[in-house]
């Protein structure tokens, strides 16, 4: 009787050939008159020789019959084991993903609590310090427009943190350009939404927006007309842009130069307007004299401030809009990730500084 030619796969022995193994048993029997224990080690626990065999030929026939039976089973068993291994691996990946998501959710909640605590400390500091909150542009409870902006900006930061996590995961997973482009478009739109919110808030209280009280202390240190300076931000982002060709390097340099020129022009205009306001206030032209003419003059000056904030945000938006025309989708995604992480680090720096150990007085 011919044994089947099916080969078995064993983790310890590699490819297993039943015919070759049976022949080896036969040679061992002819030489030594008995079976070696090592020759009977199998992967399946039920593959044993009958311990009640009366002679060697009967034992060889029993082993051959057992292999004939097992040869019809291994394919199903192997498939079941492979399926079980795949299912176990899938569940392990799901558990790991759920754990990472839980950590990220906890981190976002912690950031939100920090922001709420910061706002509470600011309001408690200024109002509890004996200052009249009615004269403070940053008192959200006094100015409804400012209060609305603070609430919307808190949601904006929370959504930005979520987008950063999603973008980081997408880049690590090497998703396709179509899905990545959708994430990039969503993040760009999110920044544009911030500029719209600031425009509305500037009309409610332009001094509040320009002071940056809605930002952390570290962010306010780098503030330029109510936001980030585009040229400085490009300097931060360029080291994260890899594999730029010569034309892309040239385009980025030209964009940086154009930003610097526009920033200089706006800064000079702001300096002149500030000087005009200082002189007008010192001369009492904005608060004294006939009510209607001087009120109109004051409103014109403040409208000019609102215009500068809007122009600065327009420059920031134009800078972001130019980047997709220079960079490829994956390069732009890495750039937006670096941008979001940069602002996260600034907020974290503010928290570290605020919570630093203080020496007793």
PDB file of N, CA and C in Angstrom, residues 44 46 56 88 219:
ATOM      1  N   UNK A  44       1.079  16.056  16.639  1.00  0.00           N
ATOM      2  CA  UNK A  44      -0.280  15.774  17.088  1.00  0.00           C
ATOM      3  C   UNK A  44      -0.215  14.819  18.266  1.00  0.00           C
ATOM      4  N   UNK A  46      -2.287  12.640  19.456  1.00  0.00           N
ATOM      5  CA  UNK A  46      -2.900  11.330  19.317  1.00  0.00           C
ATOM      6  C   UNK A  46      -2.150  10.429  18.345  1.00  0.00           C
ATOM      7  N   UNK A  56       7.293  -6.210  15.591  1.00  0.00           N
ATOM      8  CA  UNK A  56       7.670  -4.953  14.945  1.00  0.00           C
ATOM      9  C   UNK A  56       6.891  -4.717  13.679  1.00  0.00           C
ATOM     10  N   UNK A  88      -6.693  35.832  16.794  1.00  0.00           N
ATOM     11  CA  UNK A  88      -6.014  36.284  18.012  1.00  0.00           C
ATOM     12  C   UNK A  88      -5.186  37.533  17.750  1.00  0.00           C
ATOM     13  N   UNK A 219       2.416  81.424  23.954  1.00  0.00           N
ATOM     14  CA  UNK A 219       1.942  81.849  22.636  1.00  0.00           C
ATOM     15  C   UNK A 219       1.909  83.372  22.541  1.00  0.00           C
TER      16      UNK A 219
END
